[in-house]
Short mmCIF file of C-alpha atoms in Angstrom, two decimals:
data_model
loop_
_atom_site.label_atom_id
_atom_site.label_comp_id
_atom_site.label_asym_id
_atom_site.label_seq_id
_atom_site.Cartn_x
_atom_site.Cartn_y
_atom_site.Cartn_z
CA PRO A 29 -21.94 -5.76 -12.02
CA VAL A 30 -20.02 -4.20 -9.51
CA GLY A 31 -22.21 -5.79 -6.62
CA ILE A 32 -21.70 -9.21 -8.53
CA MET A 33 -17.82 -8.35 -8.53
CA ARG A 34 -17.77 -7.56 -4.88
CA ILE A 35 -19.16 -11.05 -4.19
CA MET A 36 -16.85 -12.73 -6.31
CA ALA A 37 -13.90 -11.01 -4.99
CA ALA A 38 -15.04 -11.88 -1.15
CA ILE A 39 -15.55 -15.48 -1.89
CA LEU A 40 -11.93 -15.62 -3.62
CA THR A 41 -10.26 -13.88 -0.87
CA CYS A 42 -11.52 -16.14 1.24
CA MET A 43 -10.40 -19.11 -0.65
CA CYS A 44 -6.71 -17.51 -0.88
CA PHE A 45 -6.36 -17.33 2.68
CA SER A 46 -7.99 -20.73 3.26
CA LEU A 47 -5.78 -22.29 0.88
CA ALA A 48 -2.46 -20.56 2.13
CA GLY A 49 -3.25 -21.26 5.65
CA ALA A 50 -3.67 -24.76 5.15
CA ALA A 51 -0.43 -25.23 3.24
CA GLY A 52 1.27 -23.38 5.93
CA ASP A 53 5.09 -21.93 6.45
CA GLY A 54 3.99 -19.42 8.78
CA SER A 55 7.60 -18.21 9.73
CA SER A 56 8.07 -15.58 6.88
CA SER A 57 7.06 -12.22 7.26
CA TYR A 58 5.98 -12.42 3.27
CA TRP A 59 3.82 -14.98 4.20
CA ALA A 60 2.34 -13.11 6.77
CA TRP A 61 2.04 -10.08 4.49
CA CYS A 62 0.05 -12.44 2.11
CA MET A 63 -2.45 -13.60 4.62
CA PHE A 64 -2.88 -10.19 6.14
CA THR A 65 -3.47 -9.07 2.49
CA TRP A 66 -6.50 -11.71 1.76
CA CYS A 67 -8.07 -11.36 5.06
CA PHE A 68 -7.66 -7.10 4.84
CA CYS A 69 -9.40 -7.52 1.88
CA PHE A 70 -12.03 -10.19 2.58
CA PHE A 71 -12.92 -8.00 5.35
CA PHE A 72 -13.74 -4.78 4.04
CA THR A 73 -15.08 -6.14 0.85
CA PHE A 74 -17.62 -8.35 2.77
CA LEU A 75 -18.05 -5.05 5.26
CA ILE A 76 -19.13 -3.25 2.01
CA VAL A 77 -21.65 -5.58 0.34
CA ILE A 78 -22.99 -5.76 3.98
CA LEU A 79 -23.47 -1.99 4.28
CA GLU A 80 -24.60 -1.27 0.60
CA PHE A 81 -27.13 -4.39 1.40
CA THR A 82 -28.73 -2.85 3.98
CA THR A 83 -28.18 0.82 2.92
CA VAL A 84 -26.35 1.73 5.93
CA ASN A 85 -23.63 3.19 3.46
CA SER A 86 -26.11 5.85 2.80
CA LYS A 87 -25.40 7.16 6.99
CA VAL A 88 -21.77 6.66 6.95
CA PRO A 89 -20.15 10.33 7.32
CA PHE A 90 -17.78 10.01 4.58
CA ALA A 91 -17.92 9.89 0.84
CA TRP A 92 -19.03 6.52 0.34
CA ASP A 93 -18.10 6.37 -3.60
CA ASP A 94 -14.83 7.93 -2.60
CA PHE A 95 -13.96 5.38 -0.29
CA THR A 96 -15.04 2.33 -2.29
CA THR A 97 -13.30 3.28 -5.28
CA ALA A 98 -10.14 3.98 -3.59
CA PHE A 99 -10.44 0.57 -1.45
CA ALA A 100 -11.06 -1.36 -4.82
CA MET A 101 -7.99 0.46 -6.10
CA LEU A 102 -5.89 -0.28 -3.23
CA ALA A 103 -7.25 -4.21 -3.12
CA SER A 104 -6.19 -4.44 -6.54
CA LEU A 105 -2.19 -3.50 -5.99
CA MET A 106 -2.72 -5.46 -2.60
CA CYS A 107 -3.58 -8.55 -4.81
CA LEU A 108 -1.17 -7.69 -7.54
CA ILE A 109 2.06 -7.91 -5.45
CA VAL A 110 0.91 -10.69 -3.16
CA SER A 111 0.29 -12.70 -6.67
CA ILE A 112 3.60 -12.44 -7.39
CA ILE A 113 5.24 -13.02 -3.94
CA TYR A 114 3.08 -15.73 -2.70
CA PRO A 115 4.50 -17.88 -5.87
CA THR A 116 7.55 -16.84 -6.37
CA PHE A 117 8.49 -18.10 -2.06
CA PHE A 118 6.15 -20.75 -1.40
CA THR A 119 5.00 -23.26 -4.32
CA CYS A 120 6.62 -25.76 -5.64
CA LYS A 121 5.67 -28.79 -8.02
CA ILE A 122 3.84 -30.88 -5.51
CA CYS A 123 2.49 -27.96 -3.63
CA HIS A 124 -1.22 -28.00 -4.74
CA ARG A 125 -2.76 -25.72 -2.23
CA ALA A 126 0.17 -22.90 -2.48
CA ILE A 127 -0.57 -23.37 -6.37
CA GLY A 128 -4.13 -23.00 -5.92
CA ALA A 129 -3.95 -19.98 -3.88
CA SER A 130 -1.66 -18.21 -6.43
CA VAL A 131 -4.02 -18.56 -9.14
CA VAL A 132 -7.13 -17.60 -7.25
CA SER A 133 -4.97 -14.59 -6.35
CA TRP A 134 -4.38 -13.84 -9.97
CA VAL A 135 -8.53 -14.39 -10.48
CA CYS A 136 -8.86 -12.00 -7.46
CA PHE A 137 -6.40 -9.22 -8.66
CA ALA A 138 -8.69 -9.48 -11.91
CA THR A 139 -11.81 -9.03 -10.02
CA TYR A 140 -10.91 -5.92 -8.16
CA ALA A 141 -9.28 -4.34 -11.31
CA GLY A 142 -12.77 -4.97 -12.95
CA GLU A 143 -14.38 -3.43 -10.22
CA VAL A 144 -11.90 -0.11 -10.81
CA VAL A 145 -13.00 -0.24 -14.39
CA LEU A 146 -16.26 -0.25 -13.75
CA THR A 147 -16.21 2.36 -10.98
CA ARG A 148 -14.37 4.58 -12.95
CA LEU A 149 -15.94 4.26 -16.36
CA TYR A 150 -19.51 3.93 -15.37
CA PRO A 151 -19.93 5.69 -12.22
CA ARG A 152 -23.25 5.74 -10.01
CA GLY A 153 -22.79 9.99 -9.30
CA GLU A 154 -20.08 12.31 -9.40
CA THR A 155 -17.17 11.16 -6.71
CA ARG A 156 -16.25 13.28 -4.50
CA GLY A 157 -13.23 12.93 -1.98
CA PHE A 158 -9.93 12.88 -2.14
CA LEU A 159 -9.02 9.01 -1.91
CA SER A 160 -10.04 8.97 -5.70
CA THR A 161 -8.09 11.59 -6.75
CA LEU A 162 -4.50 11.63 -7.71
CA PRO A 163 -2.96 12.99 -4.48
CA GLY A 164 -5.33 10.65 -2.76
CA ILE A 165 -4.30 7.54 -4.54
CA MET A 166 -0.27 8.70 -4.07
CA LYS A 167 -0.76 8.90 -0.39
CA MET A 168 -2.15 5.28 -0.61
CA LEU A 169 0.40 4.15 -2.51
CA GLU A 170 2.98 5.77 -0.19
CA THR A 171 1.40 4.12 2.85
CA PHE A 172 1.35 0.81 0.92
CA ILE A 173 4.96 0.83 -0.36
CA ALA A 174 6.02 2.08 3.06
CA CYS A 175 3.94 -1.45 4.19
CA LEU A 176 6.44 -3.62 2.12
CA ILE A 177 9.33 -1.89 3.43
CA PHE A 178 8.20 -2.95 6.97
CA VAL A 179 7.90 -6.41 6.03
CA SER A 180 11.40 -6.65 4.63
CA LEU A 181 12.70 -5.01 7.46
CA ASP A 182 14.56 -7.58 10.05
CA ARG A 183 15.54 -6.27 13.31
CA SER A 184 19.31 -7.38 13.31
CA GLN A 185 19.82 -5.49 10.02
CA TYR A 186 19.50 -2.20 11.70
CA THR A 187 20.60 -2.69 15.21
CA GLY A 188 23.31 -0.85 16.46
CA ASN A 189 23.74 1.13 13.59
CA SER A 190 22.79 4.66 13.65
CA GLY A 191 22.39 5.11 10.19
CA LEU A 192 20.30 2.34 9.30
CA GLN A 193 17.78 3.23 12.38
CA TRP A 194 17.70 6.73 10.89
CA CYS A 195 16.24 5.25 7.77
CA VAL A 196 13.90 2.94 9.73
CA ALA A 197 12.84 6.19 11.56
CA VAL A 198 11.96 8.12 7.90
CA TYR A 199 10.04 5.40 7.32
CA SER A 200 7.94 5.37 10.05
CA LEU A 201 7.40 8.60 10.81
CA CYS A 202 6.40 9.19 7.28
CA PHE A 203 4.07 6.32 6.85
CA ILE A 204 2.47 7.40 10.35
CA PHE A 205 1.51 11.25 8.93
CA SER A 206 0.31 9.83 5.63
CA ILE A 207 -1.97 7.40 7.58
CA ILE A 208 -3.38 10.92 9.51
CA ILE A 209 -3.65 12.89 6.17
CA ILE A 210 -5.57 9.94 5.14
CA LEU A 211 -7.86 9.68 7.96
CA LEU A 212 -8.15 13.34 8.32
CA THR A 213 -9.62 13.54 4.87
CA LEU A 214 -11.31 10.86 4.95
CA ALA A 215 -13.42 11.54 8.05
CA GLN A 216 -13.75 15.52 6.51
CA LEU A 217 -12.22 17.24 9.33
CA THR A 218 -10.09 19.25 7.31
CA SER A 219 -11.78 22.07 7.59
CA TYR A 220 -12.07 22.33 11.49
CA LEU A 221 -7.83 22.94 11.50
CA PRO A 222 -6.66 26.58 12.61
CA ILE A 223 -4.54 26.47 9.23
CA SER A 224 -4.69 25.82 5.65
CA PHE A 225 -4.40 22.05 5.18
CA ASP A 226 -3.20 22.10 1.56
CA MET A 227 -0.21 24.18 2.92
CA VAL A 228 0.50 21.17 5.87
CA VAL A 229 0.26 18.64 3.24
CA ILE A 230 2.50 20.40 0.92
CA VAL A 231 5.25 21.18 3.76
CA TYR A 232 4.76 17.59 4.97
CA ASN A 233 5.86 16.29 1.11
CA ILE A 234 8.87 18.25 1.04
CA LEU A 235 10.13 17.05 4.21
CA ALA A 236 9.22 13.64 3.26
CA ALA A 237 11.19 13.98 -0.06
CA VAL A 238 14.12 15.09 1.59
CA MET A 239 13.67 12.57 4.22
CA TYR A 240 13.76 9.97 1.92
CA THR A 241 16.51 11.29 0.02
CA THR A 242 18.73 11.12 3.00
CA ALA A 243 17.57 7.21 3.46
CA MET A 244 17.83 6.39 -0.14
CA VAL A 245 21.67 7.08 -0.12
CA ILE A 246 22.30 6.24 3.64
CA TRP A 247 20.50 2.89 3.53
CA PRO A 248 22.45 1.09 0.39
CA LEU A 249 25.46 2.42 1.62
CA TYR A 250 25.47 1.26 5.16
CA SER A 251 23.71 -2.16 4.27
CA PHE A 252 25.80 -3.21 1.55
CA SER A 253 29.32 -1.40 2.86
CA ASN A 254 30.68 -5.53 3.85
CA ASN A 255 28.52 -7.32 1.40
CA LYS A 256 28.27 -5.93 -1.68
CA GLN A 257 27.56 -9.32 -3.63
CA ARG A 258 24.94 -11.71 -3.05
CA PRO A 259 26.11 -14.79 -1.01
CA PRO A 260 26.41 -18.14 -3.17
CA ASN A 261 24.26 -19.96 -0.31
CA CYS A 262 21.54 -17.12 -0.19
CA GLY A 263 17.91 -19.03 -0.35
CA HIS A 264 14.48 -17.61 -0.78
CA PHE A 265 14.77 -15.61 2.43
CA CYS A 266 18.23 -14.59 2.53
CA PRO A 267 18.56 -11.41 4.50
CA TRP A 268 20.66 -9.69 1.25
CA ASP A 269 17.71 -9.93 -0.78
CA LYS A 270 15.64 -8.08 1.88
CA LEU A 271 17.76 -5.32 1.93
CA VAL A 272 17.95 -5.02 -1.90
CA VAL A 273 13.60 -5.01 -1.50
CA VAL A 274 14.05 -1.96 1.23
CA THR A 275 16.70 -0.45 -1.38
CA PHE A 276 14.55 -0.60 -4.33
CA MET A 277 11.31 0.20 -2.37
CA THR A 278 13.23 3.17 -0.44
CA ILE A 279 13.95 4.63 -4.47
CA PHE A 280 10.20 3.90 -5.62
CA ASN A 281 8.86 6.01 -2.48
CA PHE A 282 10.93 8.81 -2.84
CA ILE A 283 9.52 9.24 -6.55
CA VAL A 284 6.15 8.81 -5.53
CA TYR A 285 6.48 11.73 -2.80
CA THR A 286 8.21 13.97 -5.21
CA LEU A 287 5.83 13.60 -7.61
CA ASP A 288 3.00 14.01 -4.96
CA THR A 289 4.77 17.72 -3.82
CA MET A 290 5.08 18.89 -7.23
CA TYR A 291 1.42 17.96 -7.96
CA SER A 292 0.53 19.46 -4.71
CA ILE A 293 2.61 22.49 -5.29
CA ARG A 294 0.95 23.06 -8.82
CA LEU A 295 -2.70 22.52 -7.59
CA VAL A 296 -2.23 25.07 -4.83
CA PHE A 297 -0.06 27.46 -6.23
CA PHE A 298 -1.09 27.55 -10.23
CA ILE A 299 -4.51 26.00 -10.63
CA MET A 300 -6.88 27.08 -6.88
CA ASN A 301 -5.28 30.46 -7.21
CA ARG A 302 -6.27 30.98 -11.01
#
């Protein structure tokens, strides 16, 4: 059943970016994010199917089940967000291709969610790895929310404003270090570090939570200093709406980093040292 779902997901994501590409409207960063999501999911799903069909997956230098489970979780989350964003901004009553892409995207989300349920309820073996654990899921969520922030950013919003530039630096630095942590754990290189990797992650999570605290205060303070209310002529791609999206995504990521910090401290100091 998992293999059938992966083949269906590959076909559905291919249909999504084909329909959306035929519908057009590539001038928006949200459209580019939707296309990236479908292409990203198609590429890795197709790659997983090929590697498992040729049994090459047994020779990869990382935990394969951990990787595939984590990817299914990430793909289901990405497809869920895209299934909300795309019909909100790019569909109309006569946009048949866009409507088709929206419907297929929801089916694609259901397929990936079904794969997550199957792999978590009926695992083929003991899943050992970082990405399928709660800290790994939170790390993926942190990077995913940061991607949504980057998609909503416009250079004209923060150019010449040191406060907003600090916020962009916070988003970028935290994103880069989260990606590094994910790659180190996926490649199983943490044991080669000269210091405790768990302590490094705890220190990083604390710093990231503090940095996001400053961004959570500074971004809305500087962004809405002159425009506290939505302009009356604001359309779908209004810069004011993007400022609101960045504000809420900053709050969500602060919450995730705080929970990640609390869980990491509890795991290292109260559970592993028993």
